[in-house]
Amino acid sequence: MATNLEGNKIVAAVLTAGITFAVAGVIGRQLVHPTMPHHAAMTVPGEATEAAAPAAAPALDPITPLLASADVAAGQQVAQRQCASCHSFNEGGRAAVGPNLYGIVGAKHAHMEGFNYSQALRGMADKPWTYEELNAWIHSPRSYAAGNRMSFAGLANTQQRANLIAYLRSISPSAPAP
């Protein structure tokens, strides 16, 4: 029975300490009235501030010169590794999470009938997928069309983008000139 009382005493001491600290905090705020500053008291040189305008996205280098030496087989590997979980690439293929990409080069944005495109892409429905448009999209879908539903972060490697676009062109029967 003595051990039960010792346990109760320990629990009571912990609860008493917690309540004491909470009451001290309330009384301290009543006496001191702390106010938080609206801006930083010091600025560190080179550190961005909230008021600074966001940096503009760097312009992408043109992809067209790289397409002449692009490797279609490497592009197919990139497509299978990065895109195949959401897209199909065969003629008449079904839409998965994303639309079928057969014939995408030269086709209009939001080209696949019956696919539920985001409002961002439906707004570009009259615009064709050129090499440079595909380059910008593959580099960063969120930057290209803010509000789209594609969860892919983008492909930073320029040569991989060129290879992927060359592969997409190879499966596009009505693609623009090489």
mmCIF file of N, CA and C in Angstrom, residues 87-89 99-112 117 127-131 133-134 137-138 164-165 167-176:
data_model
loop_
_atom_site.group_PDB
_atom_site.id
_atom_site.type_symbol
_atom_site.label_atom_id
_atom_site.label_comp_id
_atom_site.label_asym_id
_atom_site.label_seq_id
_atom_site.Cartn_x
_atom_site.Cartn_y
_atom_site.Cartn_z
ATOM 1 N N HIS A 87 0.666 7.950 -68.120
ATOM 2 C CA HIS A 87 0.330 8.150 -69.529
ATOM 3 C C HIS A 87 0.548 6.876 -70.329
ATOM 4 N N SER A 88 -0.206 6.746 -71.425
ATOM 5 C CA SER A 88 0.043 5.684 -72.398
ATOM 6 C C SER A 88 0.592 6.346 -73.663
ATOM 7 N N PHE A 89 1.255 5.552 -74.519
ATOM 8 C CA PHE A 89 1.943 6.116 -75.679
ATOM 9 C C PHE A 89 1.553 5.448 -76.994
ATOM 10 N N PRO A 99 -3.545 11.957 -69.967
ATOM 11 C CA PRO A 99 -4.021 11.549 -71.297
ATOM 12 C C PRO A 99 -2.985 10.722 -72.052
ATOM 13 N N ASN A 100 -3.434 10.035 -73.105
ATOM 14 C CA ASN A 100 -2.554 9.302 -73.999
ATOM 15 C C ASN A 100 -1.695 10.332 -74.732
ATOM 16 N N LEU A 101 -0.400 10.076 -74.847
ATOM 17 C CA LEU A 101 0.519 11.036 -75.459
ATOM 18 C C LEU A 101 0.889 10.694 -76.902
ATOM 19 N N TYR A 102 0.235 9.707 -77.495
ATOM 20 C CA TYR A 102 0.499 9.397 -78.900
ATOM 21 C C TYR A 102 0.045 10.582 -79.750
ATOM 22 N N GLY A 103 0.921 11.065 -80.592
ATOM 23 C CA GLY A 103 0.572 12.169 -81.481
ATOM 24 C C GLY A 103 0.517 13.529 -80.805
ATOM 25 N N ILE A 104 1.148 13.690 -79.670
ATOM 26 C CA ILE A 104 1.069 14.940 -78.908
ATOM 27 C C ILE A 104 1.797 16.089 -79.594
ATOM 28 N N VAL A 105 2.941 15.817 -80.244
ATOM 29 C CA VAL A 105 3.705 16.893 -80.889
ATOM 30 C C VAL A 105 2.907 17.417 -82.076
ATOM 31 N N GLY A 106 2.597 18.688 -82.038
ATOM 32 C CA GLY A 106 1.804 19.325 -83.081
ATOM 33 C C GLY A 106 0.317 19.337 -82.787
ATOM 34 N N ALA A 107 -0.125 18.515 -81.830
ATOM 35 C CA ALA A 107 -1.547 18.499 -81.464
ATOM 36 C C ALA A 107 -1.854 19.716 -80.589
ATOM 37 N N LYS A 108 -3.116 20.015 -80.446
ATOM 38 C CA LYS A 108 -3.538 21.129 -79.606
ATOM 39 C C LYS A 108 -3.468 20.721 -78.134
ATOM 40 N N HIS A 109 -3.302 21.707 -77.260
ATOM 41 C CA HIS A 109 -3.395 21.457 -75.818
ATOM 42 C C HIS A 109 -4.800 20.897 -75.565
ATOM 43 N N ALA A 110 -4.954 20.094 -74.554
ATOM 44 C CA ALA A 110 -6.248 19.479 -74.213
ATOM 45 C C ALA A 110 -6.814 18.760 -75.434
ATOM 46 N N HIS A 111 -5.979 17.960 -76.094
ATOM 47 C CA HIS A 111 -6.315 17.331 -77.367
ATOM 48 C C HIS A 111 -7.173 16.075 -77.261
ATOM 49 N N MET A 112 -7.148 15.386 -76.140
ATOM 50 C CA MET A 112 -7.818 14.087 -76.042
ATOM 51 C C MET A 112 -9.277 14.261 -75.641
ATOM 52 N N TYR A 117 -9.404 17.601 -68.434
ATOM 53 C CA TYR A 117 -8.252 18.498 -68.278
ATOM 54 C C TYR A 117 -8.560 19.565 -67.238
ATOM 55 N N LYS A 127 -3.897 26.318 -78.585
ATOM 56 C CA LYS A 127 -2.453 26.423 -78.742
ATOM 57 C C LYS A 127 -1.867 25.043 -79.053
ATOM 58 N N PRO A 128 -1.016 24.916 -80.088
ATOM 59 C CA PRO A 128 -0.413 23.601 -80.379
ATOM 60 C C PRO A 128 0.780 23.307 -79.469
ATOM 61 N N TRP A 129 1.044 22.019 -79.293
ATOM 62 C CA TRP A 129 2.221 21.576 -78.547
ATOM 63 C C TRP A 129 3.418 21.611 -79.484
ATOM 64 N N THR A 130 4.163 22.702 -79.457
ATOM 65 C CA THR A 130 5.394 22.814 -80.235
ATOM 66 C C THR A 130 6.532 22.236 -79.407
ATOM 67 N N TYR A 131 7.712 22.160 -80.013
ATOM 68 C CA TYR A 131 8.869 21.657 -79.270
ATOM 69 C C TYR A 131 9.154 22.539 -78.055
ATOM 70 N N GLU A 133 7.055 24.549 -76.462
ATOM 71 C CA GLU A 133 5.965 24.420 -75.493
ATOM 72 C C GLU A 133 6.157 23.148 -74.673
ATOM 73 N N LEU A 134 6.481 22.056 -75.330
ATOM 74 C CA LEU A 134 6.736 20.802 -74.616
ATOM 75 C C LEU A 134 7.939 20.937 -73.690
ATOM 76 N N TRP A 137 6.816 22.791 -70.638
ATOM 77 C CA TRP A 137 5.909 21.945 -69.851
ATOM 78 C C TRP A 137 6.681 20.864 -69.103
ATOM 79 N N ILE A 138 7.563 20.165 -69.805
ATOM 80 C CA ILE A 138 8.310 19.068 -69.183
ATOM 81 C C ILE A 138 9.278 19.605 -68.131
ATOM 82 N N LEU A 164 13.351 13.093 -74.623
ATOM 83 C CA LEU A 164 11.932 12.792 -74.438
ATOM 84 C C LEU A 164 11.097 13.416 -75.548
ATOM 85 N N ILE A 165 11.393 14.658 -75.899
ATOM 86 C CA ILE A 165 10.641 15.327 -76.970
ATOM 87 C C ILE A 165 10.891 14.634 -78.304
ATOM 88 N N TYR A 167 11.514 11.470 -78.674
ATOM 89 C CA TYR A 167 10.691 10.251 -78.630
ATOM 90 C C TYR A 167 9.225 10.575 -78.902
ATOM 91 N N LEU A 168 8.713 11.626 -78.273
ATOM 92 C CA LEU A 168 7.314 12.007 -78.497
ATOM 93 C C LEU A 168 7.079 12.360 -79.963
ATOM 94 N N ARG A 169 8.069 12.987 -80.598
ATOM 95 C CA ARG A 169 7.937 13.308 -82.014
ATOM 96 C C ARG A 169 7.906 12.029 -82.847
ATOM 97 N N SER A 170 8.692 11.022 -82.433
ATOM 98 C CA SER A 170 8.741 9.775 -83.198
ATOM 99 C C SER A 170 7.420 9.015 -83.160
ATOM 100 N N ILE A 171 6.590 9.287 -82.159
ATOM 101 C CA ILE A 171 5.278 8.626 -82.084
ATOM 102 C C ILE A 171 4.158 9.594 -82.455
ATOM 103 N N SER A 172 4.521 10.675 -83.148
ATOM 104 C CA SER A 172 3.535 11.662 -83.595
ATOM 105 C C SER A 172 3.538 11.704 -85.121
ATOM 106 N N PRO A 173 2.559 11.056 -85.750
ATOM 107 C CA PRO A 173 2.566 10.986 -87.213
ATOM 108 C C PRO A 173 2.430 12.347 -87.905
ATOM 109 N N SER A 174 1.799 13.316 -87.266
ATOM 110 C CA SER A 174 1.618 14.617 -87.901
ATOM 111 C C SER A 174 2.500 15.677 -87.244
ATOM 112 N N ALA A 175 3.673 15.266 -86.782
ATOM 113 C CA ALA A 175 4.578 16.179 -86.078
ATOM 114 C C ALA A 175 5.162 17.209 -87.033
ATOM 115 N N PRO A 176 5.549 18.358 -86.523
ATOM 116 C CA PRO A 176 6.184 19.378 -87.363
ATOM 117 C C PRO A 176 7.511 18.870 -87.941
#
